[in-house]
Coordinates of C-alpha atoms in Angstrom, one line a residue:
M1 CA 78.3 77.4 114.8
N2 CA 77.9 77.1 118.6
D3 CA 79.3 73.6 118.4
L4 CA 82.3 74.8 116.5
F5 CA 82.9 77.5 119.0
A6 CA 82.7 75.0 121.9
R7 CA 85.2 72.7 120.1
H8 CA 87.5 75.7 119.5
R9 CA 87.4 76.5 123.2
S10 CA 88.1 73.0 124.3
V11 CA 91.2 72.4 122.2
L12 CA 92.8 75.8 121.4
P13 CA 94.5 78.2 123.8
D14 CA 92.4 80.7 125.9
W15 CA 94.6 83.5 124.7
L16 CA 93.8 82.9 121.0
A17 CA 91.6 85.9 120.4
L18 CA 88.3 85.8 118.5
Y19 CA 86.3 88.7 117.2
Y20 CA 82.6 89.0 118.0
E21 CA 80.4 87.8 120.9
D22 CA 79.1 85.1 118.5
P23 CA 82.3 84.2 116.6
L24 CA 82.2 84.1 112.8
E25 CA 83.2 81.2 110.5
I26 CA 84.1 82.5 107.0
T27 CA 83.7 79.8 104.4
H28 CA 84.5 81.5 101.1
G29 CA 85.1 84.8 99.4
E30 CA 85.2 86.5 96.1
G31 CA 86.6 89.9 95.2
R32 CA 86.0 92.1 98.3
Y33 CA 83.3 90.0 99.8
V34 CA 83.2 86.9 102.0
W35 CA 80.4 84.6 103.2
D36 CA 79.9 82.9 106.6
A37 CA 78.7 79.3 107.3
E38 CA 75.1 80.5 107.6
G39 CA 75.2 82.1 104.1
N40 CA 75.5 85.8 105.2
K41 CA 77.5 88.0 102.9
Y42 CA 79.9 90.7 104.2
L43 CA 82.0 93.4 102.6
D44 CA 85.5 92.7 103.8
F45 CA 87.3 95.8 105.1
F46 CA 90.0 93.8 107.0
G47 CA 91.2 91.2 104.6
G48 CA 92.4 88.6 107.1
I49 CA 94.4 91.3 108.9
L50 CA 95.6 93.0 105.7
T51 CA 96.6 89.7 104.2
T52 CA 94.1 89.2 101.4
M53 CA 95.7 92.3 99.8
T54 CA 94.5 92.0 96.2
A55 CA 91.1 90.2 96.3
H56 CA 89.5 87.0 97.5
A57 CA 89.8 84.1 95.0
L58 CA 91.8 86.2 92.6
P59 CA 91.8 84.0 89.4
E60 CA 95.4 84.8 88.6
V61 CA 96.6 83.7 92.0
T62 CA 94.4 80.6 92.3
K63 CA 95.4 79.5 88.8
A64 CA 99.1 79.9 89.7
V65 CA 98.7 78.0 92.9
S66 CA 96.8 75.2 91.2
E67 CA 99.3 74.8 88.4
Q68 CA 102.2 74.8 90.8
A69 CA 100.5 72.3 93.1
G70 CA 100.2 70.0 90.1
R71 CA 104.0 70.1 89.6
I72 CA 105.6 70.2 93.1
I73 CA 104.5 72.0 96.3
H74 CA 107.7 71.9 98.4
S75 CA 111.3 70.8 98.4
S76 CA 112.9 73.1 101.1
T77 CA 115.7 75.6 100.6
L78 CA 118.3 72.8 100.2
Y79 CA 117.5 72.6 96.5
L80 CA 117.4 75.3 93.8
N81 CA 113.9 76.8 93.5
R82 CA 113.1 78.8 90.4
P83 CA 110.0 80.6 91.7
M84 CA 111.8 81.6 94.8
V85 CA 114.7 83.1 92.9
E86 CA 112.3 84.9 90.5
L87 CA 110.3 86.4 93.4
A88 CA 113.5 87.3 95.2
E89 CA 114.8 89.1 92.2
R90 CA 111.7 91.2 91.9
I91 CA 111.5 92.1 95.6
A92 CA 115.2 93.0 95.7
Q93 CA 114.7 95.4 92.9
L94 CA 111.6 96.9 94.4
S95 CA 113.1 97.3 97.8
G96 CA 115.4 100.1 96.9
I97 CA 118.2 98.5 99.0
P98 CA 121.5 98.3 97.1
D99 CA 123.1 94.9 96.5
A100 CA 120.0 93.4 98.2
R101 CA 119.7 89.8 99.4
V102 CA 116.3 88.3 100.2
F103 CA 115.4 85.5 102.7
F104 CA 111.9 84.1 102.7
T105 CA 110.1 83.0 105.9
T106 CA 106.5 81.9 106.6
S107 CA 105.3 84.9 108.6
G108 CA 106.0 88.5 109.6
T109 CA 106.9 87.3 113.1
E110 CA 109.6 85.1 111.7
A111 CA 110.8 87.8 109.3
N112 CA 111.2 90.2 112.2
D113 CA 112.9 87.5 114.2
T114 CA 115.4 87.1 111.4
A115 CA 116.0 90.8 111.1
L116 CA 116.8 90.9 114.8
L117 CA 119.2 88.0 114.4
L118 CA 121.0 89.8 111.5
A119 CA 121.2 93.2 113.2
T120 CA 122.4 91.9 116.6
T121 CA 125.0 89.6 114.9
Y122 CA 126.2 92.3 112.5
R123 CA 126.5 94.9 115.3
R124 CA 127.6 92.6 118.1
S125 CA 124.9 94.1 120.4
N126 CA 121.7 92.8 121.8
T127 CA 120.2 96.3 122.5
I128 CA 117.3 97.2 120.2
L129 CA 115.5 100.5 119.9
A130 CA 111.8 100.2 119.3
M131 CA 108.8 102.5 119.1
R132 CA 106.2 102.9 121.8
N133 CA 102.9 101.4 120.8
S134 CA 104.6 99.1 118.3
Y135 CA 103.9 95.5 117.4
H136 CA 106.3 93.1 115.7
G137 CA 105.0 89.6 116.2
R138 CA 104.4 86.9 118.7
S139 CA 107.8 85.1 119.0
F140 CA 109.8 85.3 122.2
S141 CA 112.1 88.0 120.7
A142 CA 109.3 89.8 118.9
V143 CA 107.1 90.3 121.9
G144 CA 110.2 91.5 123.8
I145 CA 110.5 94.5 121.5
T146 CA 106.7 95.1 121.2
G147 CA 105.7 98.4 122.7
N148 CA 102.0 97.6 123.1
R149 CA 101.2 96.1 126.5
G150 CA 98.1 94.3 125.2
W151 CA 100.2 92.2 122.8
S152 CA 103.3 91.6 124.9
P153 CA 102.6 88.9 127.5
T154 CA 106.1 88.8 129.0
S155 CA 108.9 91.2 129.9
L156 CA 111.4 88.4 129.7
S157 CA 113.5 88.7 126.5
P158 CA 116.8 87.8 125.0
L159 CA 117.1 91.5 124.0
Q160 CA 117.5 94.8 125.9
T161 CA 114.8 97.0 124.5
L162 CA 114.7 100.8 124.7
Y163 CA 111.5 102.6 123.6
V164 CA 111.6 105.8 121.6
H165 CA 109.0 108.6 121.2
G166 CA 107.4 109.3 117.9
G167 CA 105.1 106.5 116.6
V168 CA 101.9 108.2 117.8
R169 CA 101.5 111.8 116.6
T170 CA 98.4 112.9 118.6
R171 CA 99.2 111.5 122.1
G172 CA 102.1 111.8 124.5
P173 CA 104.2 114.7 125.7
Y174 CA 104.8 116.1 122.2
A175 CA 101.3 115.9 120.8
D176 CA 100.7 119.6 120.9
L177 CA 103.8 120.6 118.9
S178 CA 103.8 121.4 115.2
D179 CA 105.0 118.6 112.9
D180 CA 108.5 120.1 112.6
D181 CA 108.8 120.7 116.3
F182 CA 107.4 117.2 117.0
I183 CA 110.2 115.7 114.9
A184 CA 112.8 117.9 116.5
A185 CA 111.7 116.9 120.0
C186 CA 111.7 113.2 119.1
V187 CA 115.2 113.4 117.6
E188 CA 116.5 115.2 120.7
D189 CA 114.9 112.5 122.9
L190 CA 116.6 109.8 120.7
K191 CA 120.0 111.5 121.1
D192 CA 119.5 111.8 124.8
L193 CA 118.6 108.1 125.1
L194 CA 121.7 107.1 123.1
G195 CA 123.9 109.1 125.5
H196 CA 122.8 106.8 128.3
T197 CA 123.2 103.3 126.9
R198 CA 125.6 101.0 125.2
P199 CA 125.5 101.3 121.4
P200 CA 122.3 99.6 120.1
A201 CA 122.2 97.2 117.2
A202 CA 119.2 98.8 115.4
L203 CA 116.0 100.7 115.5
I204 CA 113.0 98.7 114.3
A205 CA 109.9 100.7 113.4
E206 CA 106.6 100.3 111.5
P207 CA 106.1 103.3 109.2
I208 CA 102.4 103.1 110.2
Q209 CA 101.8 101.1 113.4
G210 CA 99.4 98.3 112.6
V211 CA 98.1 96.7 115.8
G212 CA 98.7 100.1 117.4
G213 CA 95.7 101.4 115.6
F214 CA 97.2 102.7 112.3
T215 CA 99.0 105.6 114.0
S216 CA 102.1 107.2 112.4
P217 CA 104.5 110.1 112.9
P218 CA 104.8 113.0 110.5
D219 CA 106.6 112.2 107.3
G220 CA 110.3 112.6 107.7
L221 CA 110.6 111.4 111.3
Y222 CA 112.5 108.3 110.4
A223 CA 114.7 110.1 108.0
A224 CA 115.7 112.4 110.8
F225 CA 116.2 109.4 113.1
R226 CA 118.3 107.7 110.3
E227 CA 120.7 110.7 110.3
V228 CA 121.3 110.2 114.0
L229 CA 121.6 106.4 113.7
S230 CA 123.9 106.4 110.7
E231 CA 126.4 108.7 112.5
R232 CA 126.7 105.9 115.1
G233 CA 126.5 102.9 112.8
I234 CA 123.1 101.8 114.2
L235 CA 120.9 100.0 111.7
W236 CA 117.4 100.9 110.7
I237 CA 114.9 98.0 110.3
A238 CA 111.6 99.0 108.5
D239 CA 108.8 96.6 109.5
E240 CA 106.7 96.7 106.3
V241 CA 104.6 93.7 107.2
Q242 CA 101.4 95.8 107.1
T243 CA 102.5 98.8 105.0
G244 CA 104.2 97.1 102.1
W245 CA 103.1 96.6 98.5
G246 CA 101.4 100.0 97.9
R247 CA 98.8 99.9 100.7
T248 CA 99.6 103.4 101.8
G249 CA 98.8 104.7 98.3
D250 CA 101.4 107.5 98.2
N251 CA 104.3 105.0 98.2
F252 CA 105.1 101.4 97.4
W253 CA 106.8 101.0 100.8
G254 CA 105.9 102.9 104.0
W255 CA 109.6 103.8 104.5
Q256 CA 109.5 106.0 101.4
A257 CA 107.6 108.7 103.3
H258 CA 110.8 109.0 105.3
G259 CA 113.3 108.2 102.6
E260 CA 115.4 111.4 102.5
H261 CA 118.5 109.5 103.6
G262 CA 117.9 106.4 101.5
P263 CA 116.3 103.0 102.1
P264 CA 116.5 101.1 105.4
D265 CA 119.4 98.8 106.1
I266 CA 116.9 95.9 106.6
L267 CA 113.3 95.6 105.4
T268 CA 110.8 93.0 106.5
F269 CA 107.6 92.0 104.7
A270 CA 104.8 89.4 105.0
K271 CA 101.0 89.4 104.9
G272 CA 99.7 90.8 101.6
I273 CA 102.4 89.6 99.2
G274 CA 100.9 86.1 99.0
N275 CA 97.3 87.3 99.0
G276 CA 96.6 84.8 101.8
M277 CA 99.4 82.3 101.2
S278 CA 102.0 82.1 104.0
I279 CA 104.9 84.3 102.9
G280 CA 107.2 86.5 104.9
G281 CA 110.7 87.7 104.3
V282 CA 113.7 89.9 104.9
V283 CA 115.6 92.2 102.5
A284 CA 119.1 93.5 103.5
R285 CA 122.3 94.6 102.1
A286 CA 124.6 91.7 101.2
E287 CA 127.1 92.5 103.9
I288 CA 124.4 92.4 106.6
M289 CA 122.5 89.4 105.2
N290 CA 125.8 87.4 104.9
C291 CA 127.1 88.2 108.4
L292 CA 126.0 84.9 109.8
D293 CA 128.9 82.4 110.2
A294 CA 126.8 79.3 110.6
N295 CA 124.7 77.2 108.3
S296 CA 121.0 77.9 108.0
I297 CA 118.0 76.7 106.0
S298 CA 114.2 77.2 105.9
T299 CA 112.0 74.2 105.6
F300 CA 108.9 76.1 104.7
G301 CA 110.2 79.5 103.8
G302 CA 109.9 80.1 100.0
T303 CA 108.1 76.9 99.0
Q304 CA 107.3 76.6 95.3
I305 CA 103.6 77.0 95.9
T306 CA 103.8 80.1 98.0
M307 CA 106.3 81.7 95.7
A308 CA 104.0 81.0 92.7
A309 CA 101.2 82.8 94.5
G310 CA 103.5 85.7 95.4
L311 CA 104.7 86.1 91.8
A312 CA 101.2 86.1 90.4
N313 CA 99.9 88.5 93.1
L314 CA 102.7 90.9 92.7
S315 CA 102.4 90.9 88.9
Y316 CA 98.6 91.6 89.2
L317 CA 99.2 94.4 91.8
L318 CA 101.7 96.2 89.6
E319 CA 99.9 95.6 86.2
H320 CA 96.6 97.0 87.6
D321 CA 98.2 99.9 89.6
L322 CA 96.6 98.9 92.8
Q323 CA 98.9 101.3 94.6
G324 CA 97.2 104.1 92.6
N325 CA 93.8 102.7 93.4
A326 CA 94.6 102.7 97.1
R327 CA 95.6 106.3 96.8
R328 CA 92.4 107.3 94.9
V329 CA 89.8 105.2 96.6
G330 CA 91.5 105.5 100.0
G331 CA 91.5 109.3 99.7
L332 CA 87.8 109.4 99.0
L333 CA 87.1 107.0 101.8
I334 CA 89.0 108.9 104.5
E335 CA 87.3 112.2 103.5
R336 CA 83.9 110.4 103.7
L337 CA 84.7 109.0 107.2
R338 CA 86.1 112.3 108.4
A339 CA 82.8 114.0 107.4
V340 CA 80.9 111.4 109.5
A341 CA 83.3 111.7 112.4
A342 CA 82.8 115.5 112.6
Q343 CA 79.2 114.7 113.6
V344 CA 80.0 111.9 116.1
P345 CA 81.4 113.2 119.5
G346 CA 82.9 109.8 120.3
V347 CA 85.3 109.9 117.4
R348 CA 88.6 111.4 118.4
E349 CA 90.4 111.0 115.1
V350 CA 90.2 109.5 111.6
R351 CA 93.8 108.9 110.4
G352 CA 95.9 106.9 108.0
R353 CA 96.6 107.0 104.3
G354 CA 95.7 104.9 101.2
L355 CA 93.6 101.9 102.3
M356 CA 95.1 101.8 105.8
L357 CA 92.7 103.9 107.9
G358 CA 92.2 104.1 111.7
I359 CA 89.2 105.5 113.6
E360 CA 90.0 106.2 117.3
L361 CA 87.0 106.2 119.7
V362 CA 86.9 108.0 123.0
K363 CA 84.3 108.8 125.6
P364 CA 82.7 112.0 124.4
G365 CA 84.3 115.2 125.6
T366 CA 87.4 113.5 126.8
D367 CA 90.6 111.9 125.5
Q368 CA 89.8 108.7 127.4
A369 CA 89.8 105.6 125.3
D370 CA 86.5 103.8 124.8
P371 CA 87.1 100.1 124.0
D372 CA 83.4 99.3 124.7
A373 CA 82.4 101.6 121.9
A374 CA 84.9 100.1 119.6
S375 CA 83.5 96.6 120.3
A376 CA 80.0 97.9 119.8
V377 CA 80.9 99.4 116.4
L378 CA 82.6 96.2 115.4
E379 CA 79.4 94.3 116.2
A380 CA 77.1 96.8 114.5
C381 CA 79.2 96.7 111.4
R382 CA 79.0 93.0 111.2
A383 CA 75.2 93.2 111.6
G384 CA 75.2 95.6 108.7
G385 CA 77.3 93.4 106.5
L386 CA 80.8 94.8 107.0
L387 CA 83.9 93.3 108.6
I388 CA 86.5 95.7 110.1
G389 CA 89.3 95.3 112.6
K390 CA 90.3 96.7 116.0
G391 CA 93.6 97.9 117.5
G392 CA 95.2 100.7 119.4
G393 CA 97.6 101.2 122.3
H394 CA 94.9 102.6 124.6
N395 CA 92.7 99.6 125.4
T396 CA 92.0 98.7 121.8
S397 CA 89.8 101.7 121.1
A398 CA 90.7 102.2 117.4
L399 CA 88.9 100.7 114.5
R400 CA 91.0 99.4 111.6
V401 CA 89.9 99.7 108.1
A402 CA 92.1 97.9 105.5
P403 CA 90.2 96.5 102.5
P404 CA 91.8 94.7 99.6
L405 CA 93.6 97.1 97.3
S406 CA 91.2 96.5 94.4
L407 CA 88.3 98.1 96.3
T408 CA 86.0 100.1 94.0
V409 CA 84.5 103.5 94.7
A410 CA 81.0 101.9 95.0
E411 CA 82.3 99.4 97.5
A412 CA 84.0 102.1 99.5
E413 CA 80.7 104.1 99.7
E414 CA 78.9 100.9 100.7
G415 CA 81.3 100.3 103.5
A416 CA 81.3 103.9 104.6
A417 CA 77.5 104.0 104.9
I418 CA 77.6 100.9 107.1
L419 CA 80.3 102.4 109.2
E420 CA 78.4 105.7 109.5
N421 CA 75.3 103.9 110.8
A422 CA 77.4 102.0 113.3
L423 CA 79.3 105.1 114.5
R424 CA 76.1 107.1 114.9
G425 CA 74.7 104.3 117.0
I426 CA 77.3 105.0 119.8
Q427 CA 76.2 108.6 120.3

């Protein structure tokens, strides 16, 4: 393992982050478990950053991939592609967007890049509204609208970005307000901002901020924003890269918690739809999707093999009601973790919904972030046989818990017990 780590460091960028003091090589997985190169077994509560959405080595997906690989793997978008059309039809219907068109990419970064291209072209404006503490990818345009300093390496950008309040409920100048007053204050802030700038193209927002530590506003904030934006012709882009496909339990899409004024103008997705295969995409109304006046293709977006995986995975998810499972098992898990947190002074908050939960750590008796404690808990969980993630806008002091959506009650309790031991160890 040390040899592989040395080889990694000698040939890959210094900024390519690795978890753990002794980095981990995962060699195989099954269900909700993975194994490392030394034969150690772990319960996976992070799923390759919310990407192994259904289960490791899900037979329905591996069978679909194998059968498609035996026919043809790739031909590009220059040719008709039956699996791509079939998956696009299903996603268009599920999106809730009227007269929807779907464009497939290889990642969430590329999906958000495409959404920005569409919005700025359609609106003839390069000004973008984004949320503080947000993350939208690692491309030049995506880092330019990312409101999380830890993941935005440059201030140079082809876009003018204006950051809006509201993505973090329990920090910032409005944290002490009631939910209704919080929403009202954020709306007034948005109106004030719009009075000082040229008309923006769009607001891009994650319904639950992923890299930001699974923070979210009160339900209805983006509906209230949408009312203000619609009056001015400004588009709403819902970044569903981490919240899509039923992970939040209560809804199939995160935007539906804010859907009073209908679906977003543009929706982006990625990660879980392929259960590990590289799929991203954009859904938009036809008039927006078709606003480009130049030719375009995608070499690797929508390949037959990834579309076969997406179709099989989506079918499994819907047929087995994994959204309902996320709601039921996630509800039990968050209550279990909140009971533990009440006894650990270093836990500021346990938040989230469904199987998308965040645990924010602070120095006891303060609101000061404690990234060292987060790293210590991450290591202790690994030692106990559990893999989790990290995030947060305050020096990466939040733990991220996002297991595959097929998690059982027994596995949730197993993981919670390991987390409890790790959290008690930081007292």
